[in-house]
XYZ file of C-alpha atoms in Angstrom:
654
model
C -86.263 108.600 -21.723
C -86.041 109.916 -25.281
C -85.015 113.471 -26.222
C -85.010 115.427 -29.480
C -82.311 118.080 -29.356
C -81.790 119.371 -32.896
C -84.717 121.786 -33.065
C -84.466 124.249 -30.288
C -85.247 122.982 -26.814
C -85.170 119.229 -26.294
C -88.522 117.448 -26.233
C -88.752 114.390 -23.983
C -90.503 111.137 -24.813
C -90.129 107.572 -23.615
C -87.289 105.522 -25.119
C -89.682 102.625 -25.722
C -91.458 104.660 -28.413
C -88.348 104.478 -30.581
C -88.335 100.672 -30.806
C -90.428 99.783 -33.913
C -92.155 96.747 -32.388
C -95.894 96.609 -31.796
C -96.176 93.000 -30.625
C -94.351 89.675 -30.422
C -95.938 86.270 -31.009
C -93.788 83.544 -29.457
C -96.128 80.771 -30.610
C -95.433 81.708 -34.235
C -91.952 83.207 -33.820
C -93.102 86.494 -35.401
C -92.670 90.198 -34.625
C -95.271 92.774 -35.628
C -93.697 96.089 -36.654
C -96.658 97.898 -38.190
C -100.359 97.123 -38.567
C -100.553 94.078 -40.836
C -96.733 93.656 -41.042
C -95.224 90.481 -39.525
C -91.558 89.548 -39.854
C -89.279 86.590 -39.243
C -85.481 86.392 -39.422
C -83.168 83.658 -40.680
C -79.457 83.287 -39.996
C -77.533 83.196 -43.278
C -74.865 80.512 -43.399
C -71.852 81.627 -45.399
C -70.253 79.743 -48.270
C -66.923 80.100 -50.060
C -68.406 82.247 -52.824
C -65.339 84.439 -53.355
C -63.024 81.455 -53.860
C -65.268 79.677 -56.375
C -64.446 79.602 -60.105
C -66.304 82.177 -62.191
C -68.775 79.659 -63.592
C -69.743 78.425 -60.114
C -70.043 82.002 -58.856
C -72.420 82.700 -61.720
C -74.533 79.679 -60.726
C -74.836 80.996 -57.152
C -75.620 84.477 -58.481
C -78.433 83.095 -60.658
C -79.797 81.115 -57.711
C -79.739 84.219 -55.491
C -81.619 86.135 -58.200
C -84.154 83.324 -58.354
C -84.685 83.641 -54.606
C -85.218 87.395 -54.953
C -87.720 86.899 -57.751
C -89.857 84.686 -55.502
C -90.663 87.708 -53.326
C -94.177 88.891 -54.014
C -95.430 92.505 -53.724
C -97.106 91.686 -50.392
C -93.697 90.898 -48.878
C -90.502 92.723 -48.001
C -86.983 91.374 -47.825
C -83.901 92.537 -45.934
C -80.282 91.349 -45.780
C -78.447 92.538 -42.663
C -74.757 92.209 -41.833
C -73.911 92.738 -38.165
C -70.163 93.377 -38.019
C -69.169 93.536 -34.356
C -65.940 93.339 -32.425
C -65.109 90.920 -29.644
C -62.570 90.975 -26.845
C -59.490 90.206 -28.927
C -57.307 89.494 -25.907
C -59.778 86.973 -24.469
C -60.321 85.422 -27.891
C -56.580 85.094 -28.531
C -56.139 83.530 -25.090
C -58.391 80.679 -26.177
C -56.434 80.161 -29.394
C -52.941 80.236 -27.914
C -51.350 77.087 -26.510
C -51.111 77.216 -22.732
C -47.769 76.438 -21.125
C -47.723 73.453 -18.751
C -44.285 73.690 -17.168
C -42.815 70.671 -18.946
C -39.722 70.603 -21.145
C -41.758 71.420 -24.264
C -42.803 74.940 -23.213
C -40.147 76.481 -25.447
C -41.972 74.932 -28.418
C -45.290 76.289 -27.160
C -43.793 79.789 -27.013
C -42.563 79.497 -30.594
C -45.941 78.248 -31.811
C -47.691 81.093 -29.976
C -45.392 83.647 -31.620
C -46.486 82.305 -35.016
C -50.168 82.476 -34.028
C -49.790 86.063 -32.766
C -48.214 87.151 -36.050
C -51.139 85.602 -37.925
C -53.586 87.453 -35.669
C -51.954 90.763 -36.550
C -52.150 90.019 -40.279
C -55.906 89.412 -40.311
C -59.148 90.960 -39.078
C -59.362 88.682 -36.070
C -61.569 89.849 -33.251
C -64.421 90.642 -35.659
C -67.599 88.574 -35.820
C -69.747 89.062 -38.905
C -73.289 87.757 -38.483
C -75.693 87.771 -41.431
C -79.469 87.798 -41.189
C -82.221 87.466 -43.744
C -85.450 89.118 -42.592
C -88.754 88.679 -44.412
C -91.897 90.687 -43.718
C -95.319 89.474 -44.796
C -98.395 91.690 -45.074
C -101.405 89.825 -43.689
C -104.752 90.503 -42.033
C -103.848 88.444 -38.981
C -100.885 86.766 -37.355
C -102.384 83.372 -38.140
C -102.472 84.103 -41.872
C -98.924 85.438 -41.695
C -97.786 82.230 -39.958
C -99.388 80.171 -42.721
C -97.456 82.164 -45.323
C -94.199 81.607 -43.438
C -94.784 77.853 -43.307
C -94.357 77.836 -47.072
C -91.534 80.383 -47.051
C -89.425 78.516 -44.464
C -89.060 75.463 -46.677
C -88.661 77.501 -49.840
C -85.882 79.668 -48.441
C -84.103 76.681 -46.883
C -84.227 74.724 -50.138
C -82.881 77.597 -52.238
C -80.080 78.351 -49.785
C -79.015 74.705 -49.744
C -78.597 74.868 -53.527
C -76.009 77.592 -52.889
C -74.169 75.401 -50.333
C -75.497 77.663 -47.614
C -78.258 77.524 -45.027
C -80.932 79.749 -43.512
C -82.187 78.379 -40.180
C -84.913 80.365 -38.464
C -83.614 82.540 -35.633
C -85.699 81.791 -32.514
C -87.728 84.725 -31.305
C -85.894 84.949 -27.981
C -82.572 85.122 -29.831
C -83.912 87.874 -32.100
C -84.850 89.838 -29.001
C -81.326 89.345 -27.703
C -79.828 90.626 -30.983
C -82.019 93.753 -30.874
C -81.152 94.276 -27.217
C -77.457 94.220 -28.111
C -77.931 96.813 -30.869
C -79.604 99.223 -28.448
C -77.532 98.507 -25.349
C -74.130 97.388 -26.663
C -73.138 94.146 -28.373
C -71.555 92.871 -25.163
C -74.933 93.171 -23.383
C -77.360 90.238 -23.484
C -81.025 89.955 -22.683
C -80.889 86.177 -22.885
C -78.445 83.910 -21.064
C -78.069 80.300 -22.169
C -78.271 77.692 -19.424
C -77.353 74.003 -19.239
C -78.693 71.609 -16.632
C -77.555 68.013 -16.095
C -79.918 65.411 -14.665
C -78.007 63.770 -11.761
C -79.643 60.398 -12.417
C -79.727 60.018 -16.203
C -76.914 62.449 -16.982
C -79.058 63.987 -19.713
C -78.112 67.562 -20.602
C -80.945 70.052 -21.125
C -80.236 73.428 -22.717
C -82.455 76.426 -22.129
C -82.463 80.204 -21.922
C -83.040 82.669 -19.129
C -85.627 84.599 -21.168
C -89.292 83.740 -20.787
C -92.167 85.482 -22.613
C -94.762 84.332 -20.099
C -92.792 85.883 -17.257
C -92.455 89.081 -19.305
C -96.218 89.384 -19.651
C -96.875 88.467 -16.010
C -94.772 91.475 -15.048
C -96.796 93.666 -17.420
C -93.843 94.313 -19.722
C -93.722 94.648 -23.490
C -90.864 93.721 -25.795
C -90.086 97.425 -26.175
C -89.664 97.766 -22.416
C -86.982 95.080 -22.390
C -85.109 96.099 -25.533
C -85.001 99.897 -25.218
C -82.035 101.540 -23.460
C -82.530 103.770 -20.452
C -82.222 106.960 -22.482
C -82.230 107.863 -26.170
C -81.162 111.299 -27.368
C -81.994 112.129 -30.980
C -79.647 114.710 -32.465
C -79.451 116.125 -35.964
C -76.791 113.751 -37.272
C -76.551 111.019 -34.645
C -78.287 109.205 -31.809
C -77.098 108.668 -28.271
C -78.040 105.497 -26.371
C -77.029 105.684 -22.690
C -73.722 107.311 -23.594
C -73.112 105.268 -26.784
C -73.048 107.187 -30.065
C -74.859 105.878 -33.125
C -75.007 107.328 -36.654
C -76.872 106.035 -39.711
C -75.852 106.752 -43.308
C -77.739 106.044 -46.529
C -76.476 105.220 -50.005
C -77.569 107.989 -52.378
C -75.712 106.975 -55.528
C -74.487 103.711 -57.034
C -71.720 103.027 -59.478
C -72.697 101.663 -62.899
C -70.933 98.395 -62.104
C -70.629 96.856 -58.655
C -68.406 93.892 -57.866
C -69.727 90.726 -56.242
C -67.436 91.274 -53.239
C -68.839 94.755 -52.523
C -70.647 93.814 -49.298
C -67.612 91.854 -48.111
C -65.272 94.818 -48.609
C -67.456 97.494 -47.033
C -68.074 95.436 -43.893
C -64.407 94.645 -43.200
C -64.293 97.266 -40.487
C -62.535 97.020 -37.158
C -65.512 98.444 -35.280
C -69.215 97.781 -34.783
C -71.099 98.357 -38.051
C -74.639 97.339 -38.967
C -75.436 97.273 -42.690
C -78.890 96.521 -44.143
C -80.131 96.204 -47.696
C -83.922 96.602 -47.850
C -85.758 95.188 -50.875
C -89.418 95.825 -51.708
C -90.845 94.196 -54.883
C -92.712 96.410 -57.314
C -95.658 94.800 -59.093
C -95.456 94.416 -62.876
C -98.277 96.897 -63.420
C -96.744 99.549 -61.150
C -93.294 98.914 -62.616
C -94.372 99.433 -66.196
C -96.334 102.546 -65.256
C -93.303 103.958 -63.418
C -90.975 103.289 -66.360
C -93.488 104.889 -68.738
C -93.665 108.020 -66.552
C -89.876 108.258 -66.321
C -89.478 107.748 -70.059
C -92.124 110.341 -70.802
C -90.474 112.823 -68.440
C -86.996 112.256 -69.892
C -88.215 112.540 -73.475
C -90.051 115.738 -72.617
C -86.772 117.128 -71.287
C -85.040 115.949 -74.437
C -87.624 117.675 -76.656
C -87.286 120.959 -74.776
C -83.494 120.758 -75.051
C -83.708 120.196 -78.824
C -86.057 123.151 -79.256
C -83.825 125.375 -77.169
C -80.867 124.333 -79.281
C -82.661 125.068 -82.529
C -83.455 128.585 -81.333
C -79.760 129.005 -80.627
C -78.825 127.690 -84.059
C -77.781 124.217 -82.924
C -79.343 121.459 -84.995
C -77.530 118.309 -83.803
C -77.460 116.219 -80.592
C -74.943 118.496 -78.904
C -77.869 120.528 -77.638
C -78.963 117.616 -75.456
C -77.483 117.292 -71.975
C -75.561 113.938 -71.807
C -77.281 113.193 -68.479
C -80.672 113.313 -70.214
C -79.451 110.834 -72.832
C -78.125 108.547 -70.086
C -81.441 108.604 -68.212
C -83.306 107.796 -71.420
C -80.977 104.865 -72.160
C -81.407 103.558 -68.588
C -85.202 103.727 -68.820
C -85.212 101.931 -72.174
C -82.815 99.251 -70.891
C -84.993 98.695 -67.821
C -88.121 98.386 -69.977
C -86.433 95.857 -72.259
C -85.140 93.855 -69.269
C -88.631 93.523 -67.806
C -90.221 92.514 -71.097
C -87.503 90.287 -72.540
C -85.273 89.020 -69.708
C -87.793 88.253 -66.956
C -86.316 90.923 -64.720
C -88.258 92.173 -61.688
C -88.167 95.668 -60.227
C -87.433 96.421 -56.589
C -87.512 99.551 -54.470
C -84.328 99.368 -52.400
C -82.611 101.175 -49.552
C -79.040 100.522 -48.413
C -78.207 101.911 -44.981
C -75.251 101.577 -42.628
C -75.200 102.329 -38.905
C -71.950 103.061 -37.076
C -71.503 102.613 -33.314
C -68.878 104.353 -31.163
C -68.076 105.254 -27.565
C -67.439 108.965 -28.223
C -68.398 111.609 -30.752
C -64.791 111.909 -31.952
C -64.622 108.158 -32.516
C -67.993 108.259 -34.294
C -66.754 110.956 -36.699
C -63.594 108.971 -37.440
C -65.564 105.783 -38.099
C -67.977 107.706 -40.326
C -65.171 109.032 -42.517
C -63.689 105.552 -42.804
C -67.019 104.045 -43.864
C -67.672 106.750 -46.474
C -64.173 106.315 -47.903
C -64.480 102.526 -48.038
C -67.824 102.649 -49.854
C -66.334 105.015 -52.413
C -63.224 102.881 -52.895
C -65.110 99.573 -53.057
C -67.529 100.543 -55.795
C -67.807 104.274 -56.310
C -70.866 104.319 -54.028
C -71.926 107.608 -52.440
C -72.857 107.387 -48.777
C -74.302 110.367 -46.877
C -75.255 110.997 -43.268
C -79.029 111.057 -42.812
C -79.442 114.555 -41.409
C -82.548 114.969 -39.236
C -83.606 111.397 -40.102
C -81.474 109.451 -37.656
C -84.361 107.747 -35.857
C -85.988 106.559 -39.098
C -82.586 105.602 -40.496
C -81.646 103.503 -37.477
C -85.012 101.730 -37.519
C -84.556 101.010 -41.232
C -81.225 99.316 -40.485
C -82.599 97.027 -37.767
C -83.343 93.440 -38.905
C -87.089 94.100 -38.742
C -87.972 95.101 -42.328
C -89.346 98.367 -40.984
C -88.225 100.933 -43.544
C -89.858 104.344 -43.208
C -87.413 106.095 -45.526
C -89.254 107.461 -48.555
C -86.211 107.896 -50.793
C -85.663 104.524 -52.463
C -83.633 103.386 -55.432
C -85.372 101.328 -58.141
C -83.224 98.384 -59.253
C -83.659 95.273 -61.390
C -83.140 91.695 -60.215
C -79.682 91.624 -61.815
C -78.580 94.795 -60.040
C -79.957 93.635 -56.686
C -78.512 90.133 -57.139
C -74.958 91.439 -57.469
C -75.152 92.487 -53.799
C -74.890 88.856 -52.785
C -74.262 88.345 -49.042
C -71.779 85.463 -49.365
C -68.022 85.728 -48.986
C -66.057 82.963 -47.320
C -66.640 80.501 -44.497
C -64.899 81.349 -41.244
C -63.941 78.476 -38.929
C -63.380 79.342 -35.274
C -64.028 76.368 -32.994
C -63.473 76.927 -29.255
C -60.523 74.867 -28.078
C -59.429 73.995 -31.617
C -55.973 74.203 -33.120
C -54.780 76.751 -35.643
C -54.623 75.661 -39.288
C -53.012 78.774 -40.795
C -55.233 81.602 -42.139
C -58.243 82.050 -44.384
C -56.922 82.951 -47.842
C -59.632 85.623 -48.361
C -60.210 87.255 -44.977
C -56.774 86.474 -43.479
C -58.517 85.446 -40.250
C -57.264 82.453 -38.289
C -58.682 79.039 -39.072
C -59.246 77.421 -35.675
C -60.732 73.949 -36.021
C -61.455 71.118 -33.620
C -61.925 68.066 -35.795
C -62.932 65.905 -32.815
C -66.150 67.930 -32.502
C -67.127 67.348 -36.135
C -69.535 64.680 -37.361
C -66.571 62.928 -39.000
C -63.151 63.761 -37.595
C -61.113 62.055 -40.326
C -59.002 64.275 -42.546
C -56.912 64.261 -45.695
C -54.025 66.445 -46.810
C -54.007 66.698 -50.587
C -51.528 68.452 -52.854
C -48.980 68.110 -55.591
C -45.475 66.744 -54.866
C -43.422 69.309 -52.996
C -46.411 71.457 -52.035
C -45.921 70.895 -48.299
C -48.196 67.991 -47.385
C -45.725 66.400 -44.958
C -44.923 69.760 -43.396
C -48.636 70.444 -42.828
C -49.005 67.037 -41.168
C -46.016 67.690 -38.893
C -47.383 71.092 -37.848
C -50.739 69.540 -36.966
C -49.056 66.742 -35.010
C -46.979 69.286 -33.123
C -50.054 71.414 -32.323
C -52.028 68.398 -31.132
C -49.136 67.175 -28.981
C -48.565 70.568 -27.351
C -52.223 71.545 -26.809
C -53.944 68.245 -25.974
C -53.295 64.933 -24.225
C -54.005 62.894 -27.360
C -51.727 60.042 -28.425
C -50.146 60.301 -31.870
C -49.412 57.185 -33.924
C -47.690 57.555 -37.302
C -47.225 54.937 -40.001
C -44.128 56.259 -41.738
C -43.192 54.559 -45.048
C -40.508 57.109 -46.013
C -38.764 57.845 -42.696
C -40.084 61.450 -42.547
C -41.417 61.757 -39.002
C -38.642 60.230 -36.898
C -36.867 63.523 -36.069
C -40.105 65.177 -34.907
C -40.969 62.129 -32.814
C -37.564 62.151 -31.099
C -37.804 65.939 -30.515
C -41.037 65.382 -28.574
C -39.666 62.460 -26.575
C -41.529 59.802 -28.555
C -40.387 56.417 -29.771
C -39.546 55.238 -33.278
C -40.212 51.553 -33.975
C -38.707 50.094 -37.142
C -40.671 47.356 -38.827
C -38.800 45.526 -41.591
C -39.294 42.104 -43.246
C -37.635 39.454 -41.117
C -36.894 41.973 -38.358
C -36.913 41.434 -34.606
C -40.061 43.511 -33.921
C -43.343 41.578 -33.882
C -46.927 42.778 -33.382
C -49.716 40.309 -32.807
C -53.014 41.396 -34.452
C -54.886 38.654 -32.550
C -53.870 39.982 -29.148
C -56.588 41.044 -26.696
C -55.147 43.459 -24.158
C -55.436 42.471 -20.511
C -57.152 45.732 -19.492
C -60.054 45.113 -21.868
C -63.220 46.737 -20.456
C -65.320 43.703 -19.518
C -68.480 45.768 -19.114
C -68.632 46.449 -22.861
C -71.594 44.796 -24.524
C -69.634 43.238 -27.384
C -67.791 39.981 -26.788
C -64.085 40.770 -27.404
C -63.650 37.498 -29.317
C -66.534 38.402 -31.627
C -64.919 41.771 -32.216
C -61.572 40.086 -32.948
C -63.267 37.667 -35.365
C -64.833 40.618 -37.194
C -61.425 42.270 -37.425
C -59.856 39.083 -38.803
C -62.501 38.892 -41.533
C -61.445 42.336 -42.727
C -57.739 41.522 -42.415
C -58.056 38.264 -44.335
C -60.026 39.993 -47.072
C -57.060 42.341 -47.505
C -54.571 39.464 -47.505
C -56.511 37.338 -50.012
C -56.856 40.287 -52.420
C -59.725 38.728 -54.317
C -61.687 41.127 -56.556
C -64.871 39.471 -55.260
C -63.957 39.549 -51.562
C -64.308 36.575 -49.246
C -66.943 33.953 -49.921
C -69.516 32.975 -47.292
C -67.773 29.613 -46.701
C -64.430 31.330 -46.155
C -65.998 33.806 -43.723
C -67.569 31.000 -41.708
C -64.264 29.087 -41.538
C -62.375 32.168 -40.296
C -65.034 32.898 -37.672
C -65.001 29.325 -36.364
C -61.188 29.196 -36.232
C -60.877 32.457 -34.290
C -63.402 31.306 -31.691
C -61.689 27.919 -31.435
C -58.324 29.614 -30.855
C -59.742 31.605 -27.938
C -61.811 28.739 -26.503
C -59.202 27.802 -23.858
C -59.345 31.322 -22.442
C -63.050 31.326 -21.512
C -63.592 30.773 -17.815
C -66.611 28.545 -18.462
C -64.551 26.324 -20.747
C -61.754 26.031 -18.193
C -64.123 25.174 -15.373
C -66.545 22.769 -17.093
C -64.598 21.616 -20.120
C -67.411 22.882 -22.378
C -67.285 25.530 -25.054
C -68.509 28.950 -23.987
C -71.555 30.145 -25.930
C -70.984 32.630 -28.787
C -73.401 35.137 -27.285
C -71.634 35.172 -23.935
C -70.397 38.566 -22.837
C -66.803 39.608 -22.471
C -67.058 38.899 -18.748
C -66.690 35.165 -19.530
C -63.223 35.774 -20.878
C -60.391 35.300 -18.387
C -59.435 38.751 -17.159
C -55.708 38.107 -17.547
C -54.176 36.029 -20.325
C -50.387 35.639 -20.437
C -48.948 37.306 -23.516
C -47.009 34.177 -24.446
C -50.261 32.171 -24.505
C -52.152 34.606 -26.716
C -53.101 33.133 -30.137
C -51.152 34.436 -33.142
C -51.564 34.522 -36.915
C -49.215 31.544 -37.090
C -51.612 29.569 -34.876
C -54.493 30.586 -37.122
C -52.564 29.527 -40.234
C -51.810 26.131 -38.748
C -55.435 25.625 -37.718
C -56.584 26.510 -41.244
C -54.125 23.961 -42.633
C -55.743 21.214 -40.559
C -59.268 22.025 -41.761
C -60.700 19.603 -44.398
C -62.361 22.289 -46.595
C -60.493 23.348 -49.751
C -61.416 26.980 -48.941
C -59.527 26.631 -45.651
C -56.397 25.442 -47.451
C -56.614 28.454 -49.803
C -56.813 30.781 -46.815
C -53.887 28.988 -45.144
C -51.774 29.346 -48.276
C -52.592 33.086 -48.550
C -51.694 33.599 -44.863
C -48.412 31.642 -45.078
C -46.460 34.650 -46.364
C -47.239 36.547 -43.120
C -46.599 33.724 -40.616
C -43.938 31.198 -39.597
C -40.951 31.488 -41.897
C -42.736 33.806 -44.362
C -40.742 36.841 -45.439
C -43.498 39.171 -44.118
C -43.876 37.492 -40.732
C -43.782 40.699 -38.645
C -47.399 40.065 -37.597
C -47.089 36.306 -37.206
C -45.868 36.060 -33.600
C -46.554 37.400 -30.113
C -45.996 41.110 -29.565
C -42.504 41.767 -28.265
C -42.364 45.575 -28.463
C -44.212 47.673 -25.870
C -44.271 51.452 -25.541
C -45.917 53.997 -23.249
C -44.859 57.051 -25.281
C -47.541 59.506 -26.463
C -45.853 59.877 -29.836
C -45.022 56.631 -31.644
C -43.730 56.312 -35.195
C -43.765 52.951 -36.955
C -41.208 53.088 -39.765
C -42.165 50.598 -42.447
């Protein structure tokens, strides 16, 4: 149900009439909002724009302007920022380290206290989603789809040049976003599902929303998206008990900062902000500027004549506002002719959501104050235009507001939608806070394409401390093993605190580690022969030992490979049983499942075997390896392993 209640007695309509959707086309991923208007949305990937140097910011700004200038008069463009809250308590629960009942829980409590203090410092609990919506005017949906085929690649390419992205939002997901705006951000039309094939183990992801089923039931998109009841009041809307108010920017400051959109959307409540952009053709733009200039100059002439009648013969008779409007019109004309600027008709609207009218009024005052503080921008409630205002804010490019501000490419480009990348991986560990937003950085490197990492910084900047904090977080939150190679004896105290073991490795010491050892619990079902894998490892190790600028030669590589296989030949079951050498391509299952540690080949054995080879290359390799075997001063890795540990945290002090 839909009611109008600001003009006398309420008039009832259906709520579905309010939703500005005429049709959806799942085959093309398009929504029709008006006759001949088809739109598609893209999800804007953020970049670290606000932390870039000025010259790099200017490059991104120019690229964003270039993207805007590609919009033709038969298209419309909209940037939408959906700033919504989440359940902070549930979110924090996933970030905090859960206690396990072991002797390290006191450390978990201390780490959680630090995380909680960081949560209070930032705007955590806020999700800021950014959409780019493009509307194309076409005679048919097929022609619109053809236009979007070109636009998809063009937009993606330009966004990549700004270290960002713009993937297309699937139509079902767009429906879910619109459903949340009408029914509450915690409500979802679409539920994601995952099914696992019991035979192959293949995971298939899908959604609970189906367009075919929708049509079979005789439903339209409006029927699914609209709330049960919409009440349209003079200065707000009411959706099933939720209060909604839309405001429009009526005046801009002369200079806006690049972080304007970032500042005005840093609210602790649900706020939807949209910047609508409609290109003006060159012909219409020049005609409009000429009319404005003619009107302003006519005002100027009348002011001069009035001044002369009053005995004033200088420029003081002219209202300064008239002179400013004339200067603006002239500057706009010069920009179009000389600086390749384009003109756009724009509308900037903001919609506030609340659970009560008192809360709505408080949020409204906060938004108006923030817009004024961020850039001297005037923001007014859209009295008696709430339905049109709300529709203009939806990511549908459906703007029915007649009052629009004409702006150049440079002025529009300054409202760039980038700020800083937020990282919030489920199950990750906390890496301090984002320097710009002060939100937590929660990252799970094991889920990344490459989980290696580096800690870079000047001496004394805290590199070792950062490493220790990460090790502590990993130890307390996961079951991962931690192995540290410690050349400066920095990590021993932390290791001992966590019940780990410190192993000292010194030249000529008593601790030995055998790099040729194959552990007895080697998984025999693996496809790779363990001896082949060990031979490959020895090629890399010998290349490091030889230290030749040209690497190992092909003859040297062959010699090393043959020697490694010959060393392990006695341990193949086929060789033991038949007295013949096991084939190179044999699987790991041919290797004896248990080899006594004292029988395992060592680097010393390899060095001796190389010494007995007739090739001069073998003797060179033997000489290079001598330092690390037998009586060599670096013989730590020349003998059988004699130090075993089952600790999760192990530090090798070198």
